[in-house]
Amino acid sequence: MWVSVVFFAGGVWLLQQQAQLPAMTLACSLATAGALILLRGEHAAMRVSRWVLTCALCLGAGFFWAAAAAHWRMSDALPAEWEGRDVILIGTVASLPQVYERSVRFEFDVETVLTEGAHVPRRVVLAWWGSSAREGAPPTLADVRAGERWQLAARFRRPRGTANPHGFDYEAWLLEREIRATGYVRGKGANRRLAGMVHRPGYWVEAARGALRQRIQRALPDGPYAGVVVALGIGDQRAIAQDQWQVFTRTGVNHLMSISGLHVTMLSGLAFVLAYWLWRRSARLTLWLPAQKAAALCGVAAAFAYTLLAGFAVPAQRTLYMLVVAAVFLWCGITGSVSTILAAALLVVLVLDPWAVLAPGFWLSFSAVAVILYVTVGRIGDSHWLKSWLHVQWAVTVGLVPLLLALFQQVSIISPLANAVAIPVVSLIVVPLTLAGMLLPFDLVLGAAHLVMAGCGSLLEWMSAVPAAVWQQRAPPAWSMPVAVGGVAWLLLPRGFPARWLGVVCLLPLFLAPRSELAEGDFKLTVLDVGQGLAVVAQTRHHALLYDTGPAFGPGADSGNRIVVPFLRASGIARLDTMIVSHDDVDHTGGALSVLQALPVARLLTSLPDMDPLSLMAEQAFRCFAEQHWEWDGVQFEMLHPPRASYAETGLKDNDRSCVIKITAKGGAALLPADIERRGETALLRGHGDALRVPVLIAPHQGSKTSSMARFVDRVNPDVVIFPVGYRNRFGHPHEEVVDRYRAIGSRIYRTDRDGAITLDFSAAAVIRVEPYRATYRRYWQTPLVGDPVPDPEEL
């Protein structure tokens, strides 16, 4: 069975790699394959043919099942003509609202669209903006609760996220959760609550989760780990502070800090054991229904209830499905191996959620279970429970190394020790205390849960501070993954098997495979897609520079920790030789603090004030000014702006004091002017003249009307101009007049909202290769710009 399920899973995965959905008429080929399988014959060739056709049938079944689900879900879309237009609708708050500093965000089930001619998908995400807290006054935010019916005026846009190598695919995440549009509530008189509660089971659960969250927050108003208690109680992971997430990630215990599969399984097992013990005490109940079957029902019921508390989150769902399959096998008296039960659970997960293969948690959870089965089932000999438990911990740690490096480019070295402490403390003490505290009318139990969690957290913080706590490296090459998996399987063979050390040899390519080095005099420029803002990575043979760090997204979330640092890590950049923060605008400085905290930065160049916190954090911080220059690996870096004397001009705008750098090599040059406006452009024209002629230009100020004067555009005369802009940004960048100026001189236009991250390779052969990320990573769920397709990679 498991072979068929693996091929079915392969078909599901293959569909999720497609740029376009296939026509469902192709599914008729499956019927032909199915008919061929029915051919009888005992000849060896016939048996092999049947096996091959069976595998092909399972692969095709997975592929077309996922395609049918995708066709159905993609059909509920927001028409492009209704983007950015006011729509009045009626619906119900369908999720636990998330409160931020200036907004409340929630999922909304649309019931009726009142605006004539408008169509809005069945489920959307809305942000309701208010005002931030001021001195003596709390923030003014909308009072929204799960299960309420509202009439709202809102504006929507189709699903769209940033697109970067090794980055998070927000559009795929929305698709898996059946969210087909995002938007914000308009501050108009049409907004009003119509009903305090819509009586449906799903809304009852969300309302109960909201009440429990308030219960915990009231009991632990100032508790530093109150967010962790909330996450363990109702699965609200956003309640955990970002700095705590960093500690949990570095120590490898982040899987414990929510309603995880481990906790669901633990609670289900506890319910099973308790029900089995009690049921056997009654002869009448045992005669009516065997104790094992009754206990299985109780175990599944407990798992289901806890999964509902998690908001029916996808990771908890997967564990629930596994437990249900095991209970069905037990209830029906089906004798099957543990691997058969795991395969059946995998099949159920993929049938119900074909997009699960896109989630790292899917691969990690099933791989962890597979490793545990591999090192326990069928092994002979008895050993002490502690020794067995340590062996399993070791096996899971080693077994997940290839996946962790491929998915996150890091492995927690201290994870086995941290998990040895955190698993029993969190799972056996904190979680039971949290669940009991939510049900009991007094706060003492919740206080005890927080006290234990705080002690555990302090120990984890100490472990996280160990310098070698985490191994980080670039993304391993694809070919090394199957070699590493084979090496893990060989390494974890039973003790006494000869030459198990060869498994370590198979793991070495993960760490030692050489990366494609740039030649002397070549450089690579990557304009990251950070939304409305700028972040550019320049790499030479042995050096790396980061120019600006993109915007901040919210408390604890910014383009530094979400986009820039993952890209640097996956690219094998463990240290920045120079970071330039061009000027004091949040769309350029928003991720700087996260970058400085994540990796060493040898030098910071900036136009920020001397006592700015970013300057104080850097090892060495200097003002940028014209005439600064240096050479790395045959590539010249020259600061063209601002003049040193400009720092004495009190009336000069920050934009016009932006650090402007030119990067020059034999193969071409690029100009990075940040947000300079007309005054800054005039100064550049006056001071540098013909030196501004470059083949590649990052458009000043994201294509604002205040920049890219006709004289400046004509003097630079770029072959390629790149606009780093956010999708449907509120500034209207890039302005059409500005784009037309560049088109008039024959420049090729690239923009990050359409193309994603843009990589430019400058070679000594005077060839510049331009590669938009969305051209190489095309997926059927991506939302294109209307009438503006992503260009293919090209060479200039």
Short mmCIF file of C-alpha atoms in Angstrom, two decimals, residues 96-105 139 141-142 144 213:
data_model
loop_
_atom_site.label_atom_id
_atom_site.label_comp_id
_atom_site.label_asym_id
_atom_site.label_seq_id
_atom_site.Cartn_x
_atom_site.Cartn_y
_atom_site.Cartn_z
CA LEU A 96 -9.97 34.93 16.07
CA PRO A 97 -9.17 38.64 15.43
CA GLN A 98 -5.48 39.52 15.71
CA VAL A 99 -4.84 42.88 17.38
CA TYR A 100 -1.78 44.86 16.29
CA GLU A 101 -0.54 48.31 17.21
CA ARG A 102 -2.72 50.12 14.70
CA SER A 103 -5.03 47.51 13.22
CA VAL A 104 -7.21 44.48 13.80
CA ARG A 105 -7.01 41.66 11.26
CA PRO A 139 -5.10 52.98 20.77
CA LEU A 141 -9.19 50.03 17.38
CA ALA A 142 -12.41 48.44 16.18
CA VAL A 144 -14.54 42.99 16.54
CA ARG A 213 -7.60 34.16 25.15
#
